[in-house]
Amino acid sequence: MNTHPYLRAYMAGTFVPTIVVMLAVCSFAFVRYVCGVVPAFPVERFMIFPLAFVPSLWGVWNLLYVALKRRLPIGVHGTLLVVLLAPLGLTVGRLIGLYSLHANGFVSPQGAQLPYTVVVIGAAGGLIIYYLMWKYVVGFLNRMLGIA
Amino acid sequence: MNANDEKWLKAQLRENLPPVSGELERDLWPRMRARLESRPHAVPWWDWALAGAAVVLLLIAPQSILLLFYQI
């Protein structure tokens, strides 16, 4: 199977965020409509970045991994994506009015706060999860598709 | 290539290449079985430690799960 390696790399890369965004939307729908809890942030604005940007960027990042002849270990390569995604996500969130910055942390239009300590902890957890997802899930898919 | 050249080429090949036997020199199944039973992609201990650290971080600050949903 030597044809279209970049297409296969793109598709393998988009797999994880596509599944995660589906779980996220299902979770929000369950919490909102089954449990009757109204989230303290605008869900429709929140979902723009994970739906519109993240899957494509994962796909392009995996395509880049194949195009660069796999110079870095795939886990490290995937972790570097956070360096691109985090500032982009923050910028998009700010532009669409998802949050505003205050002295204590991020504040949603409904008034919910996300302290900076939580953001730092989330960033550390995110780096680890990115590393593991890329190493084991994307790496497995790349091997399955014959591009690893 | 005429008939003489062809004969010469055949002779050269017979002389210089080892004979090919129809039988395998050894049984390949044990090696195949060992490969099937081996675990080439076993998870190293430091990756388990990282996974544990990620779970601990998410338990310390459950709100950060939102950030993960946002970035993944």
PDB file of C-alpha atoms in Angstrom, chain A residues 1-122:
ATOM      1  CA  MET A   1       0.000   0.000   0.000  1.00  0.00           C
ATOM      2  CA  ASN A   2       2.258   2.793  -1.229  1.00  0.00           C
ATOM      3  CA  THR A   3      -0.285   5.192  -2.653  1.00  0.00           C
ATOM      4  CA  HIS A   4      -1.442   8.444  -1.113  1.00  0.00           C
ATOM      5  CA  PRO A   5       0.631   8.301   2.105  1.00  0.00           C
ATOM      6  CA  TYR A   6      -0.167  11.922   2.950  1.00  0.00           C
ATOM      7  CA  LEU A   7      -3.902  11.344   2.639  1.00  0.00           C
ATOM      8  CA  ARG A   8      -3.601   8.326   4.941  1.00  0.00           C
ATOM      9  CA  ALA A   9      -1.488  10.339   7.373  1.00  0.00           C
ATOM     10  CA  TYR A  10      -4.084  13.115   7.446  1.00  0.00           C
ATOM     11  CA  MET A  11      -6.918  10.668   8.071  1.00  0.00           C
ATOM     12  CA  ALA A  12      -4.997   8.869  10.826  1.00  0.00           C
ATOM     13  CA  GLY A  13      -4.273  12.207  12.468  1.00  0.00           C
ATOM     14  CA  THR A  14      -7.887  13.349  12.537  1.00  0.00           C
ATOM     15  CA  PHE A  15      -9.096  10.149  14.222  1.00  0.00           C
ATOM     16  CA  VAL A  16      -8.485  11.036  17.885  1.00  0.00           C
ATOM     17  CA  PRO A  17      -9.951  14.571  17.988  1.00  0.00           C
ATOM     18  CA  THR A  18     -12.959  13.430  15.966  1.00  0.00           C
ATOM     19  CA  ILE A  19     -13.761  10.824  18.622  1.00  0.00           C
ATOM     20  CA  VAL A  20     -13.042  13.223  21.498  1.00  0.00           C
ATOM     21  CA  VAL A  21     -15.233  15.991  20.080  1.00  0.00           C
ATOM     22  CA  MET A  22     -18.081  13.517  19.671  1.00  0.00           C
ATOM     23  CA  LEU A  23     -17.704  12.486  23.328  1.00  0.00           C
ATOM     24  CA  ALA A  24     -17.558  16.143  24.374  1.00  0.00           C
ATOM     25  CA  VAL A  25     -20.737  17.050  22.494  1.00  0.00           C
ATOM     26  CA  CYS A  26     -22.539  13.982  23.877  1.00  0.00           C
ATOM     27  CA  SER A  27     -21.384  14.882  27.409  1.00  0.00           C
ATOM     28  CA  PHE A  28     -22.593  18.460  27.080  1.00  0.00           C
ATOM     29  CA  ALA A  29     -25.932  17.330  25.620  1.00  0.00           C
ATOM     30  CA  PHE A  30     -26.371  14.796  28.444  1.00  0.00           C
ATOM     31  CA  VAL A  31     -25.531  17.317  31.152  1.00  0.00           C
ATOM     32  CA  ARG A  32     -27.711  20.016  29.595  1.00  0.00           C
ATOM     33  CA  TYR A  33     -30.790  18.113  28.446  1.00  0.00           C
ATOM     34  CA  VAL A  34     -30.867  14.972  30.596  1.00  0.00           C
ATOM     35  CA  CYS A  35     -29.501  16.306  33.877  1.00  0.00           C
ATOM     36  CA  GLY A  36     -30.960  19.780  33.282  1.00  0.00           C
ATOM     37  CA  VAL A  37     -27.747  21.585  34.249  1.00  0.00           C
ATOM     38  CA  VAL A  38     -27.071  24.767  32.295  1.00  0.00           C
ATOM     39  CA  PRO A  39     -23.300  25.097  31.683  1.00  0.00           C
ATOM     40  CA  ALA A  40     -21.738  28.285  33.005  1.00  0.00           C
ATOM     41  CA  PHE A  41     -20.143  29.051  29.644  1.00  0.00           C
ATOM     42  CA  PRO A  42     -21.461  29.401  26.076  1.00  0.00           C
ATOM     43  CA  VAL A  43     -21.247  25.830  24.760  1.00  0.00           C
ATOM     44  CA  GLU A  44     -21.858  26.778  21.135  1.00  0.00           C
ATOM     45  CA  ARG A  45     -18.872  29.159  21.190  1.00  0.00           C
ATOM     46  CA  PHE A  46     -16.818  26.671  23.170  1.00  0.00           C
ATOM     47  CA  MET A  47     -17.275  23.997  20.500  1.00  0.00           C
ATOM     48  CA  ILE A  48     -16.129  26.159  17.565  1.00  0.00           C
ATOM     49  CA  PHE A  49     -12.418  25.582  18.123  1.00  0.00           C
ATOM     50  CA  PRO A  50     -12.560  21.800  18.790  1.00  0.00           C
ATOM     51  CA  LEU A  51     -14.852  21.307  15.793  1.00  0.00           C
ATOM     52  CA  ALA A  52     -13.352  23.663  13.250  1.00  0.00           C
ATOM     53  CA  PHE A  53      -9.645  23.706  14.023  1.00  0.00           C
ATOM     54  CA  VAL A  54      -8.403  20.805  16.118  1.00  0.00           C
ATOM     55  CA  PRO A  55      -9.153  17.750  13.902  1.00  0.00           C
ATOM     56  CA  SER A  56      -7.718  19.384  10.789  1.00  0.00           C
ATOM     57  CA  LEU A  57      -4.602  20.510  12.618  1.00  0.00           C
ATOM     58  CA  TRP A  58      -4.052  17.008  14.009  1.00  0.00           C
ATOM     59  CA  GLY A  59      -4.353  15.646  10.470  1.00  0.00           C
ATOM     60  CA  VAL A  60      -1.959  18.220   9.038  1.00  0.00           C
ATOM     61  CA  TRP A  61       0.461  17.628  11.935  1.00  0.00           C
ATOM     62  CA  ASN A  62       0.546  13.901  11.211  1.00  0.00           C
ATOM     63  CA  LEU A  63       0.969  14.631   7.508  1.00  0.00           C
ATOM     64  CA  LEU A  64       3.925  16.825   8.472  1.00  0.00           C
ATOM     65  CA  TYR A  65       5.328  13.967  10.550  1.00  0.00           C
ATOM     66  CA  VAL A  66       5.328  11.715   7.478  1.00  0.00           C
ATOM     67  CA  ALA A  67       6.567  14.468   5.160  1.00  0.00           C
ATOM     68  CA  LEU A  68       9.514  15.238   7.476  1.00  0.00           C
ATOM     69  CA  LYS A  69      10.572  11.558   7.307  1.00  0.00           C
ATOM     70  CA  ARG A  70       9.712  10.941  10.970  1.00  0.00           C
ATOM     71  CA  ARG A  71      12.702  12.856  12.337  1.00  0.00           C
ATOM     72  CA  LEU A  72      11.307  13.050  15.870  1.00  0.00           C
ATOM     73  CA  PRO A  73       9.655  10.258  17.864  1.00  0.00           C
ATOM     74  CA  ILE A  74       5.926  10.506  17.184  1.00  0.00           C
ATOM     75  CA  GLY A  75       5.081  11.212  20.842  1.00  0.00           C
ATOM     76  CA  VAL A  76       7.431  14.193  20.925  1.00  0.00           C
ATOM     77  CA  HIS A  77       6.205  15.391  17.532  1.00  0.00           C
ATOM     78  CA  GLY A  78       2.598  15.240  18.751  1.00  0.00           C
ATOM     79  CA  THR A  79       3.397  17.050  21.985  1.00  0.00           C
ATOM     80  CA  LEU A  80       4.847  19.932  19.981  1.00  0.00           C
ATOM     81  CA  LEU A  81       1.397  20.449  18.458  1.00  0.00           C
ATOM     82  CA  VAL A  82       0.308  21.908  21.807  1.00  0.00           C
ATOM     83  CA  VAL A  83       2.749  24.771  21.203  1.00  0.00           C
ATOM     84  CA  LEU A  84       0.714  25.652  18.113  1.00  0.00           C
ATOM     85  CA  LEU A  85      -2.760  24.786  19.376  1.00  0.00           C
ATOM     86  CA  ALA A  86      -2.694  26.443  22.804  1.00  0.00           C
ATOM     87  CA  PRO A  87      -2.066  30.031  21.646  1.00  0.00           C
ATOM     88  CA  LEU A  88      -4.368  29.539  18.661  1.00  0.00           C
ATOM     89  CA  GLY A  89      -7.139  28.222  20.919  1.00  0.00           C
ATOM     90  CA  LEU A  90      -6.713  31.092  23.353  1.00  0.00           C
ATOM     91  CA  THR A  91      -6.791  33.621  20.501  1.00  0.00           C
ATOM     92  CA  VAL A  92      -9.899  32.105  18.907  1.00  0.00           C
ATOM     93  CA  GLY A  93     -11.630  31.914  22.298  1.00  0.00           C
ATOM     94  CA  ARG A  94     -10.839  35.556  22.986  1.00  0.00           C
ATOM     95  CA  LEU A  95     -12.018  36.684  19.536  1.00  0.00           C
ATOM     96  CA  ILE A  96     -15.370  34.899  19.774  1.00  0.00           C
ATOM     97  CA  GLY A  97     -16.011  36.131  23.300  1.00  0.00           C
ATOM     98  CA  LEU A  98     -15.663  32.776  25.032  1.00  0.00           C
ATOM     99  CA  TYR A  99     -13.791  34.310  27.947  1.00  0.00           C
ATOM    100  CA  SER A 100     -12.215  37.481  29.207  1.00  0.00           C
ATOM    101  CA  LEU A 101      -8.996  37.743  31.177  1.00  0.00           C
ATOM    102  CA  HIS A 102      -9.134  38.885  34.780  1.00  0.00           C
ATOM    103  CA  ALA A 103      -6.610  39.034  37.585  1.00  0.00           C
ATOM    104  CA  ASN A 104      -7.670  35.641  38.954  1.00  0.00           C
ATOM    105  CA  GLY A 105      -8.157  33.759  35.705  1.00  0.00           C
ATOM    106  CA  PHE A 106     -10.417  33.289  32.711  1.00  0.00           C
ATOM    107  CA  VAL A 107     -14.019  34.447  33.160  1.00  0.00           C
ATOM    108  CA  SER A 108     -16.883  33.327  30.908  1.00  0.00           C
ATOM    109  CA  PRO A 109     -19.666  35.743  29.812  1.00  0.00           C
ATOM    110  CA  GLN A 110     -21.938  34.010  32.365  1.00  0.00           C
ATOM    111  CA  GLY A 111     -19.448  34.769  35.132  1.00  0.00           C
ATOM    112  CA  ALA A 112     -17.841  31.346  35.632  1.00  0.00           C
ATOM    113  CA  GLN A 113     -14.175  31.527  36.600  1.00  0.00           C
ATOM    114  CA  LEU A 114     -11.317  29.293  35.552  1.00  0.00           C
ATOM    115  CA  PRO A 115      -8.341  30.142  37.798  1.00  0.00           C
ATOM    116  CA  TYR A 116      -4.879  30.292  36.289  1.00  0.00           C
ATOM    117  CA  THR A 117      -3.716  27.454  38.547  1.00  0.00           C
ATOM    118  CA  VAL A 118      -6.329  25.201  36.914  1.00  0.00           C
ATOM    119  CA  VAL A 119      -5.145  26.349  33.491  1.00  0.00           C
ATOM    120  CA  VAL A 120      -1.544  25.456  34.358  1.00  0.00           C
ATOM    121  CA  ILE A 121      -2.584  22.047  35.730  1.00  0.00           C
ATOM    122  CA  GLY A 122      -4.713  21.457  32.622  1.00  0.00           C
TER     123      GLY A 122
END
